[in-house]
Coordinates of C-alpha atoms and ligand atoms in Angstrom, one line a residue:
M1 CA 59.5 24.9 -23.5
A2 CA 62.7 26.7 -22.5
Y3 CA 64.8 26.0 -19.5
Q4 CA 64.7 29.4 -17.7
T5 CA 65.1 31.0 -14.3
V6 CA 62.2 33.4 -13.9
S7 CA 61.8 34.9 -10.4
P8 CA 58.3 34.1 -9.2
A9 CA 58.7 36.9 -6.6
T10 CA 59.2 39.6 -9.3
G11 CA 58.3 38.0 -12.6
Q12 CA 61.7 38.9 -14.0
L13 CA 63.5 36.6 -16.4
I14 CA 66.9 36.0 -14.9
K15 CA 68.7 33.5 -17.1
T16 CA 68.0 31.1 -20.0
F17 CA 69.7 27.8 -20.5
P18 CA 70.2 26.1 -23.9
G19 CA 68.5 22.7 -24.4
I20 CA 70.6 19.7 -24.9
S21 CA 71.5 18.8 -28.5
D22 CA 70.6 15.3 -29.9
A23 CA 74.4 14.5 -30.1
E24 CA 75.1 15.5 -26.5
L25 CA 72.0 13.5 -25.4
E26 CA 73.4 10.5 -27.2
A27 CA 76.8 11.0 -25.6
T28 CA 75.1 11.3 -22.1
L29 CA 73.2 8.0 -22.5
A30 CA 76.4 6.3 -23.8
R31 CA 78.3 7.6 -20.8
A32 CA 75.6 6.5 -18.4
H33 CA 75.4 3.0 -19.9
T34 CA 79.2 2.5 -19.9
C35 CA 79.3 3.7 -16.3
Y36 CA 76.7 1.1 -15.3
E37 CA 78.1 -1.8 -17.3
T38 CA 81.8 -1.3 -16.7
D39 CA 82.0 0.3 -13.3
W40 CA 79.2 1.3 -10.9
R41 CA 77.3 -2.0 -10.7
H42 CA 80.5 -3.7 -9.8
R43 CA 81.6 -1.4 -7.0
P44 CA 81.2 -2.6 -3.5
V45 CA 78.2 -1.1 -1.6
S46 CA 80.6 0.6 0.8
E47 CA 82.3 2.4 -2.2
R48 CA 78.9 3.5 -3.5
A49 CA 78.0 4.7 0.0
R50 CA 81.1 6.8 0.2
I51 CA 80.2 8.7 -2.9
V52 CA 76.5 9.1 -2.1
S53 CA 77.2 10.3 1.5
R54 CA 79.9 12.7 0.3
A55 CA 77.2 14.2 -2.0
A56 CA 75.0 14.6 1.2
A57 CA 77.9 16.2 3.1
R58 CA 78.5 18.6 0.2
L59 CA 74.8 19.6 0.2
R60 CA 75.1 20.4 3.9
E61 CA 78.3 22.4 3.5
R62 CA 76.7 24.5 0.8
A63 CA 73.2 24.5 2.3
E64 CA 72.7 28.3 2.1
E65 CA 73.8 28.6 -1.5
Y66 CA 71.6 25.6 -2.5
A67 CA 68.6 27.0 -0.6
Q68 CA 68.9 30.3 -2.3
Y69 CA 68.6 28.7 -5.8
V70 CA 65.3 27.1 -4.7
T71 CA 63.9 30.4 -3.4
L72 CA 65.1 32.2 -6.5
E73 CA 63.7 29.8 -9.0
M74 CA 60.4 28.6 -7.6
G75 CA 59.7 31.1 -4.8
K76 CA 59.8 28.8 -1.7
L77 CA 60.1 30.6 1.6
I78 CA 63.8 30.6 2.5
N79 CA 63.4 28.7 5.7
E80 CA 61.4 26.0 4.0
A81 CA 64.1 25.9 1.3
R82 CA 66.7 25.3 4.0
G83 CA 64.5 22.5 5.4
E84 CA 64.3 20.9 2.0
V85 CA 68.1 21.0 1.6
A86 CA 68.6 19.3 5.0
L87 CA 65.9 16.7 4.2
S88 CA 67.5 15.9 0.8
A89 CA 70.9 15.4 2.5
D90 CA 69.3 13.1 5.1
I91 CA 67.7 11.0 2.3
L92 CA 71.1 10.5 0.5
D93 CA 72.7 9.5 3.8
Y94 CA 69.8 7.2 4.8
Y95 CA 70.2 5.1 1.7
A96 CA 74.0 5.1 1.9
Q97 CA 73.6 3.6 5.4
H98 CA 70.8 1.1 4.7
A99 CA 71.6 -0.3 1.3
E100 CA 73.8 -3.1 2.6
N101 CA 70.9 -4.4 4.6
Y102 CA 68.4 -4.0 1.7
L103 CA 70.7 -5.8 -0.7
K104 CA 71.2 -8.9 1.5
T105 CA 70.6 -12.1 -0.4
E106 CA 67.5 -13.9 0.7
V107 CA 67.7 -17.6 1.4
L108 CA 64.5 -19.5 0.5
E109 CA 64.2 -21.8 3.5
D110 CA 61.5 -24.0 1.9
A111 CA 63.4 -24.4 -1.4
R112 CA 66.7 -26.2 -1.0
G113 CA 69.7 -24.5 -2.7
C114 CA 67.6 -21.4 -3.7
V115 CA 68.4 -17.8 -3.0
V116 CA 67.0 -14.5 -4.3
E117 CA 69.6 -11.8 -5.0
T118 CA 68.9 -8.1 -5.5
R119 CA 70.7 -6.9 -8.6
P120 CA 70.5 -3.4 -10.3
L121 CA 68.7 -2.9 -13.6
G122 CA 70.7 -0.3 -15.4
V123 CA 70.1 3.3 -16.5
I124 CA 67.0 4.8 -14.8
F125 CA 65.5 7.9 -16.4
A126 CA 63.7 10.3 -14.1
V127 CA 61.3 13.1 -15.1
E128 CA 60.9 15.5 -12.1
P129 CA 58.9 18.5 -10.9
W130 CA 59.9 21.9 -9.6
N131 CA 58.0 21.9 -6.3
F132 CA 60.7 20.3 -4.2
P133 CA 63.6 20.7 -6.6
Y134 CA 66.2 18.8 -4.5
Y135 CA 64.0 16.4 -2.5
Q136 CA 62.5 15.0 -5.7
L137 CA 66.0 14.3 -7.0
A138 CA 67.3 12.9 -3.7
R139 CA 64.3 10.5 -3.6
V140 CA 65.5 9.0 -6.9
A141 CA 69.3 9.4 -6.6
G142 CA 69.7 8.1 -3.0
P143 CA 68.0 4.7 -3.4
Q144 CA 68.8 4.1 -7.1
L145 CA 72.5 4.9 -6.9
M146 CA 72.9 2.7 -3.9
V147 CA 71.1 -0.2 -5.6
G148 CA 73.8 0.0 -8.3
N149 CA 71.7 1.8 -11.0
V150 CA 72.8 5.0 -12.6
V151 CA 70.5 8.0 -13.1
V152 CA 69.6 10.4 -16.0
V153 CA 67.3 13.2 -15.0
K154 CA 65.1 15.6 -16.9
H155 CA 64.2 18.2 -14.3
A156 CA 61.4 20.8 -14.6
S157 CA 62.2 23.6 -17.0
N158 CA 61.7 26.4 -14.4
V159 CA 64.4 25.1 -12.0
P160 CA 67.5 24.7 -14.2
Q161 CA 69.9 26.2 -11.6
C162 CA 68.7 23.7 -9.0
A163 CA 69.1 20.9 -11.5
L164 CA 72.7 21.8 -12.3
A165 CA 73.5 22.4 -8.6
F166 CA 72.3 18.9 -7.7
E167 CA 74.3 17.4 -10.6
R168 CA 77.5 19.1 -9.2
L169 CA 77.1 17.1 -6.0
F170 CA 78.5 14.2 -8.0
D171 CA 81.2 16.1 -9.8
D172 CA 84.5 14.6 -8.6
D173 CA 87.6 12.9 -10.0
D174 CA 86.7 9.6 -8.3
V175 CA 83.1 9.6 -9.5
P176 CA 82.7 7.7 -12.8
A177 CA 81.5 9.8 -15.7
G178 CA 77.8 9.2 -16.3
L179 CA 76.8 8.2 -12.8
Y180 CA 74.3 11.1 -12.4
S181 CA 73.4 13.2 -15.4
N182 CA 71.1 16.2 -15.8
V183 CA 69.7 16.7 -19.3
F184 CA 67.8 19.8 -20.5
A185 CA 65.7 17.7 -22.8
N186 CA 62.5 18.6 -24.7
F187 CA 59.5 16.3 -24.8
D188 CA 60.5 14.6 -28.1
Q189 CA 63.9 13.8 -26.6
V190 CA 62.2 12.5 -23.5
A191 CA 60.2 10.1 -25.7
R192 CA 63.4 8.9 -27.4
V193 CA 65.2 8.4 -24.1
I194 CA 62.3 6.2 -22.9
D195 CA 62.5 4.2 -26.1
D196 CA 66.3 3.8 -25.9
Q197 CA 67.3 0.2 -25.1
R198 CA 70.0 1.3 -22.7
V199 CA 67.4 2.8 -20.4
R200 CA 65.8 0.1 -18.2
G201 CA 63.3 2.0 -16.0
V202 CA 61.4 5.3 -16.0
T203 CA 60.1 7.3 -13.0
V204 CA 57.9 10.4 -13.1
T205 CA 56.8 12.8 -10.4
G206 CA 54.4 15.3 -11.8
S207 CA 50.9 15.8 -13.1
E208 CA 48.5 13.1 -14.4
R209 CA 49.1 14.5 -17.9
A210 CA 52.8 14.0 -17.8
G211 CA 52.4 10.7 -16.0
A212 CA 50.0 9.3 -18.6
T213 CA 52.2 10.4 -21.5
V214 CA 55.4 8.9 -20.1
A215 CA 53.8 5.7 -18.8
E216 CA 52.2 5.0 -22.2
R217 CA 55.5 5.4 -23.9
A218 CA 57.3 3.3 -21.2
G219 CA 54.6 0.6 -21.6
R220 CA 55.1 0.4 -25.3
A221 CA 58.8 0.0 -24.8
L222 CA 58.1 -2.6 -22.0
K223 CA 60.0 -0.6 -19.4
K224 CA 59.1 -0.7 -15.7
S225 CA 57.8 2.6 -14.5
V226 CA 56.9 4.3 -11.3
M227 CA 54.3 7.2 -11.3
E228 CA 54.1 9.7 -8.4
L229 CA 51.3 12.0 -9.6
G230 CA 48.8 14.5 -8.2
G231 CA 46.8 14.4 -5.1
S232 CA 43.8 16.0 -3.3
D233 CA 44.3 14.8 0.2
P234 CA 41.4 14.9 2.6
F235 CA 42.0 16.3 6.1
I236 CA 39.2 14.9 8.3
V237 CA 38.4 16.6 11.6
L238 CA 36.1 14.8 14.1
E239 CA 34.1 16.5 16.8
D240 CA 36.5 15.6 19.5
A241 CA 39.7 16.8 17.8
P242 CA 41.4 19.5 20.0
L243 CA 40.7 22.7 17.9
E244 CA 43.9 24.7 18.2
P245 CA 46.5 22.0 17.5
T246 CA 44.3 20.7 14.7
L247 CA 44.2 24.2 13.1
D248 CA 48.0 24.4 13.4
N249 CA 48.3 21.1 11.5
A250 CA 45.7 22.3 9.0
I251 CA 47.7 25.5 8.2
W252 CA 51.0 23.5 7.9
G253 CA 49.2 20.9 5.8
R254 CA 47.7 23.3 3.4
M255 CA 50.2 26.1 3.3
N256 CA 53.6 24.4 3.4
N257 CA 55.4 25.3 0.1
T258 CA 52.7 27.8 -0.6
G259 CA 50.2 25.0 -1.0
Q260 CA 52.2 23.4 -3.9
S261 CA 52.7 20.0 -2.5
C262 CA 51.2 16.8 -3.9
V263 CA 50.4 15.7 -0.4
A264 CA 49.1 19.0 0.8
A265 CA 45.8 18.9 2.8
K266 CA 43.6 20.2 0.0
R267 CA 40.1 19.3 1.3
F268 CA 39.1 19.9 4.9
I269 CA 36.2 17.7 6.0
V270 CA 34.8 18.5 9.4
V271 CA 32.2 16.3 11.2
G272 CA 29.5 18.3 12.9
K273 CA 28.0 21.8 12.2
E274 CA 29.2 23.4 15.5
R275 CA 32.8 22.1 15.1
G276 CA 32.6 23.0 11.4
A277 CA 31.8 26.6 12.2
A278 CA 34.6 26.9 14.8
F279 CA 37.1 25.2 12.4
L280 CA 36.2 27.4 9.4
S281 CA 36.5 30.6 11.5
G282 CA 39.9 29.5 12.8
L283 CA 41.1 28.5 9.3
V284 CA 40.0 31.8 7.7
K285 CA 41.7 33.7 10.6
R286 CA 45.0 31.9 10.3
M287 CA 45.1 31.9 6.5
G288 CA 44.1 35.5 6.4
A289 CA 47.0 36.4 8.7
L290 CA 49.7 35.3 6.2
K291 CA 51.8 38.1 4.8
A292 CA 52.8 38.1 1.2
G293 CA 56.4 39.3 0.6
D294 CA 59.8 38.5 -0.7
P295 CA 60.4 34.8 0.0
V296 CA 64.0 35.5 1.1
E297 CA 62.8 37.6 4.0
L298 CA 62.1 35.6 7.2
S299 CA 59.1 37.9 8.0
T300 CA 57.3 36.7 4.9
S301 CA 54.7 34.0 5.5
L302 CA 53.1 33.8 2.0
G303 CA 55.4 33.2 -1.0
P304 CA 54.5 33.4 -4.7
V305 CA 53.4 30.4 -6.6
S306 CA 55.9 29.0 -9.0
S307 CA 55.1 30.6 -12.3
E308 CA 52.7 33.0 -14.1
S309 CA 50.9 30.0 -15.7
A310 CA 50.5 28.3 -12.3
M311 CA 49.0 31.5 -10.9
N312 CA 46.7 32.0 -13.9
H313 CA 45.5 28.3 -13.7
L314 CA 44.7 28.6 -10.0
L315 CA 42.8 31.9 -10.5
E316 CA 40.8 30.3 -13.3
Q317 CA 40.0 27.3 -11.1
I318 CA 38.7 29.7 -8.4
E319 CA 36.6 31.6 -10.9
E320 CA 35.1 28.4 -12.3
A321 CA 34.4 27.2 -8.8
K322 CA 32.6 30.5 -8.0
G323 CA 30.6 30.2 -11.2
A324 CA 29.5 26.8 -10.2
G325 CA 28.2 28.0 -6.8
A326 CA 31.1 27.9 -4.4
R327 CA 31.3 30.7 -1.8
V328 CA 34.6 32.5 -1.2
A329 CA 35.1 32.7 2.6
L330 CA 38.6 34.2 2.1
G331 CA 40.7 35.6 -0.7
G332 CA 40.1 34.5 -4.2
H333 CA 42.3 37.0 -6.1
R334 CA 45.8 37.8 -7.2
V335 CA 47.8 39.8 -4.6
D336 CA 48.3 43.4 -5.7
R337 CA 52.1 43.3 -6.0
P338 CA 54.7 42.3 -8.6
G339 CA 55.3 38.5 -9.0
F340 CA 53.0 35.6 -9.0
Y341 CA 51.1 35.8 -5.7
V342 CA 47.6 34.4 -5.0
E343 CA 45.7 35.4 -1.9
P344 CA 45.2 32.6 0.7
T345 CA 41.8 31.4 -0.3
V346 CA 39.1 29.3 1.4
L347 CA 36.2 28.0 -0.6
T348 CA 33.0 26.6 0.9
D349 CA 29.6 25.3 -0.5
I350 CA 31.2 23.1 -3.1
D351 CA 28.7 20.6 -4.4
P352 CA 29.6 17.4 -6.4
H353 CA 28.8 19.1 -9.7
N354 CA 31.4 21.9 -9.1
P355 CA 34.6 21.2 -11.2
I356 CA 36.8 21.7 -8.1
Y357 CA 35.0 18.9 -6.3
T358 CA 37.3 16.5 -8.1
Q359 CA 40.3 18.8 -9.2
E360 CA 43.6 19.3 -7.6
L361 CA 44.3 22.9 -6.4
F362 CA 48.0 23.4 -6.5
G363 CA 48.5 26.6 -4.4
P364 CA 47.2 28.4 -1.3
V365 CA 43.5 27.4 -1.7
A366 CA 41.6 25.3 0.8
C367 CA 38.3 23.6 0.1
F368 CA 36.1 23.3 3.2
Y369 CA 33.2 20.9 3.8
V370 CA 31.0 20.1 6.8
V371 CA 29.3 16.6 7.1
D372 CA 27.0 15.1 9.7
N373 CA 28.9 11.9 10.5
E374 CA 31.9 9.7 10.1
E375 CA 30.4 7.7 7.2
E376 CA 29.8 10.9 5.2
A377 CA 33.3 12.0 5.9
I378 CA 34.8 8.8 4.5
K379 CA 32.5 8.9 1.5
L380 CA 33.5 12.5 0.7
A381 CA 37.2 11.8 1.4
N382 CA 37.2 9.0 -1.2
A383 CA 35.1 11.0 -3.8
T384 CA 38.2 12.0 -5.8
P385 CA 40.1 10.5 -8.7
F386 CA 43.2 10.8 -6.5
G387 CA 44.5 8.5 -3.8
L388 CA 47.8 9.9 -2.5
G389 CA 47.5 10.6 1.3
G390 CA 44.9 11.5 3.8
S391 CA 44.7 12.3 7.5
V392 CA 42.2 12.1 10.4
F393 CA 42.2 14.2 13.5
T394 CA 40.5 12.9 16.7
A395 CA 41.1 12.3 20.4
D396 CA 40.0 8.7 19.9
L397 CA 42.9 6.8 18.3
V398 CA 40.9 3.7 17.7
R399 CA 38.2 5.6 15.8
G400 CA 40.9 7.5 14.0
R401 CA 42.6 4.2 12.9
R402 CA 39.2 2.8 11.8
I403 CA 38.6 5.9 9.5
A404 CA 42.2 5.9 8.3
D405 CA 41.8 2.3 7.2
Q406 CA 38.9 3.2 5.0
L407 CA 40.7 5.9 3.0
E408 CA 41.5 4.9 -0.5
S409 CA 45.1 6.2 -0.4
G410 CA 48.7 5.1 -0.5
M411 CA 49.4 6.9 2.9
A412 CA 47.1 7.5 5.9
F413 CA 47.9 9.5 9.0
V414 CA 46.1 9.9 12.3
N415 CA 46.6 13.3 14.0
H416 CA 49.4 14.4 11.5
P417 CA 49.1 15.8 8.0
T418 CA 50.5 13.6 5.3
W419 CA 54.3 14.1 5.2
T420 CA 57.5 12.5 4.1
A421 CA 60.7 11.2 5.8
P422 CA 63.7 9.3 4.4
N423 CA 62.4 6.0 5.9
L424 CA 58.7 6.2 5.0
P425 CA 57.3 4.8 1.8
F426 CA 55.8 7.4 -0.4
G427 CA 53.2 7.0 -3.2
G428 CA 49.6 6.6 -4.1
V429 CA 46.8 4.7 -5.7
K430 CA 44.1 5.6 -8.3
N431 CA 45.2 8.6 -10.5
S432 CA 47.9 9.5 -8.0
G433 CA 50.0 6.8 -9.7
Y434 CA 51.6 3.5 -8.8
G435 CA 54.8 2.3 -7.3
R436 CA 56.6 3.8 -4.3
E437 CA 59.6 5.9 -3.6
L438 CA 61.7 5.8 -0.4
S439 CA 62.0 3.1 2.2
E440 CA 62.8 -0.5 1.3
I441 CA 59.8 -0.6 -1.0
G442 CA 61.0 2.4 -3.1
F443 CA 64.6 1.0 -3.0
G444 CA 63.2 -2.2 -4.6
E445 CA 61.3 -0.7 -7.5
F446 CA 64.1 -0.8 -10.1
V447 CA 65.9 -4.0 -9.3
N448 CA 66.2 -7.5 -10.7
R449 CA 65.2 -9.9 -7.9
R450 CA 67.0 -12.8 -9.3
L451 CA 66.5 -16.4 -8.4
V452 CA 69.6 -18.6 -8.2
S453 CA 69.1 -22.3 -7.6
I454 CA 72.0 -24.7 -7.0
S455 CA 71.3 -28.4 -7.1
P456 CA 73.9 -31.1 -6.3
A457 CA 76.0 -32.5 -9.2
G458 CA 74.3 -35.5 -10.8
S459 CA 70.8 -34.4 -9.8
P460 CA 68.1 -36.4 -11.7
A461 CA 66.4 -34.7 -14.6
P462 CA 63.0 -33.1 -13.8
S463 CA 60.1 -35.6 -14.3
V464 CA 57.7 -35.0 -17.2
T465 CA 55.0 -34.0 -14.7
Q466 CA 57.0 -31.0 -13.5
A467 CA 55.8 -27.7 -15.0
G468 CA 58.4 -25.9 -17.1
Ligands
LIG1 P1 54.2 18.6 -14.7 O1 53.8 19.7 -15.6 O2 53.6 17.3 -15.0 O3 55.8 18.6 -14.7 C1 56.5 17.6 -14.1 C2 57.7 17.2 -15.0 O4 57.1 16.5 -16.1 C3 58.5 18.3 -15.5 O5 59.8 17.9 -15.7 C4 57.8 18.5 -16.9 O6 58.7 19.2 -17.8 C5 57.6 17.1 -17.3 N1 56.6 16.9 -18.3 C6 55.4 17.5 -18.4 N2 54.7 17.1 -19.5 C7 55.5 16.2 -20.1 C8 55.4 15.4 -21.3 N3 54.3 15.4 -22.0 N4 56.4 14.6 -21.6 C9 57.5 14.5 -20.9 N5 57.7 15.3 -19.7 C10 56.7 16.1 -19.4 O7 53.8 18.9 -13.2 P2 53.6 20.3 -12.5 O8 52.3 20.7 -12.8 O9 54.7 21.2 -12.9 O10 53.9 19.8 -11.0 C11 52.9 19.6 -10.2 C12 52.2 18.2 -10.3 O11 53.1 17.2 -9.8 C13 51.0 18.2 -9.3 O12 50.0 17.5 -9.9 C14 51.6 17.5 -8.1 O13 50.6 16.9 -7.3 C15 52.5 16.5 -8.7 N6 53.4 16.0 -7.8 C16 53.4 14.7 -7.3 C17 54.2 14.2 -6.4 C18 54.2 12.8 -5.9 O14 55.1 12.3 -5.3 N7 53.1 12.1 -6.0 C19 55.2 15.1 -5.9 C20 55.3 16.4 -6.3 C21 54.4 16.8 -7.3 P3 58.6 20.8 -18.1 O15 58.9 21.4 -16.8 O16 59.7 21.0 -19.1 O17 57.2 21.0 -18.6

């Protein structure tokens, strides 16, 4: 695959970037390793925080330039791109501010002289997707750099300008060489980086396919890994949920980032026929009102999907779903204009034999179901190989919590679509992966929690009955 900027709004190839040579990759790993061993891990937390929060400040200063790269390369609506830039800066700042607390040594009260320290691991290798080109990088860089690790990133091949722009946030005379490195690596080189002894952890955000390939390799090399993979989040609507605000949340949940979010609300499950009919009609009306256009224009409400192959894959999934009996309540086709636009689409009548019953639809396509009761809603919500997020909408918070508790997912929300914030742990179960990013949990994924035990001089030798 080539590292290229292709405008999803026009289909035009804008720029191609050369892949990294084996020699330069080796030099990058050597720099990263030296940076970790001789410099970064030894710097006081306050010094790490100064550099990470300066990167956040720089991102805010150049917010418009950075947002434009996102819109150019993967077609995000410009206002959403601005929001992503702000969120990414907030993430960097959050970990700069909270690391000191997360890194505090824990005294084991019930074991005299024993403490647990949190130490960094070394070079962490990240393989990242294009859908939130800065947020995905900030999610790794903020916590990992503050832990004392250093980071090498292979970003998605369709967002090279975003990848280079993020790397520039750390380009300064007082930043040690190798602290944060972007590599335009191919898959063979990715495999070699994973095997390399200088790399101590691997994190992937992407598809199940990429996750399984990298996790297998990391497992063979006995490296810790974190997998943030796909999702098909349920959005359950109970009979008592107020219709209009629930529909507002549904549209945000499904259409944010043109539907290309791992935690998008992909399956709408409404309890009760009457409420189902009202909800479907509102969903179709709102999705049908979205206007395709240039994503840099504020009047545009439907952007392109990220690439021609993403568009073709989505259209194939829709065709297959139709062939297996699904009904198209809205859309279903490519938009008749240049670029990679798919009509906002709503599919109904999806039975368990339909391939899309268990697939992830990564774009502006909603699957709609009506069920008779709460139990059926929970059963359908969990009838997926994925387990990322899920949400329940109801006026009854106790009932909402009870249903949320039964979702097989890493995140559950009542009266809010699944979302992310710097301080919330993010990740899933089942085929959505393992491990977490963000919050203290994500901060602790690539650390050495090291026991130190100090006994008085002259302590007696352990007795033979003590396990060793
Ligand atoms: P993808 O094809 O898996 O790409 C993601 C990254 O993995 C890219 O950098 C890609 O490189 C790389 N990659 C793919 N196959 C690889 C292999 N065999 N070896 C090494 N690297 C490999 O994912 P996508 O389809 O573009 O992105 C969407 C997917 O990511 C969806 O399933 C979505 O749900 C998931 N996602 C999950 C989260 C989460 O936090 N759970 C967040 C966002 C997205 P190239 O670009 O060079 O192919």
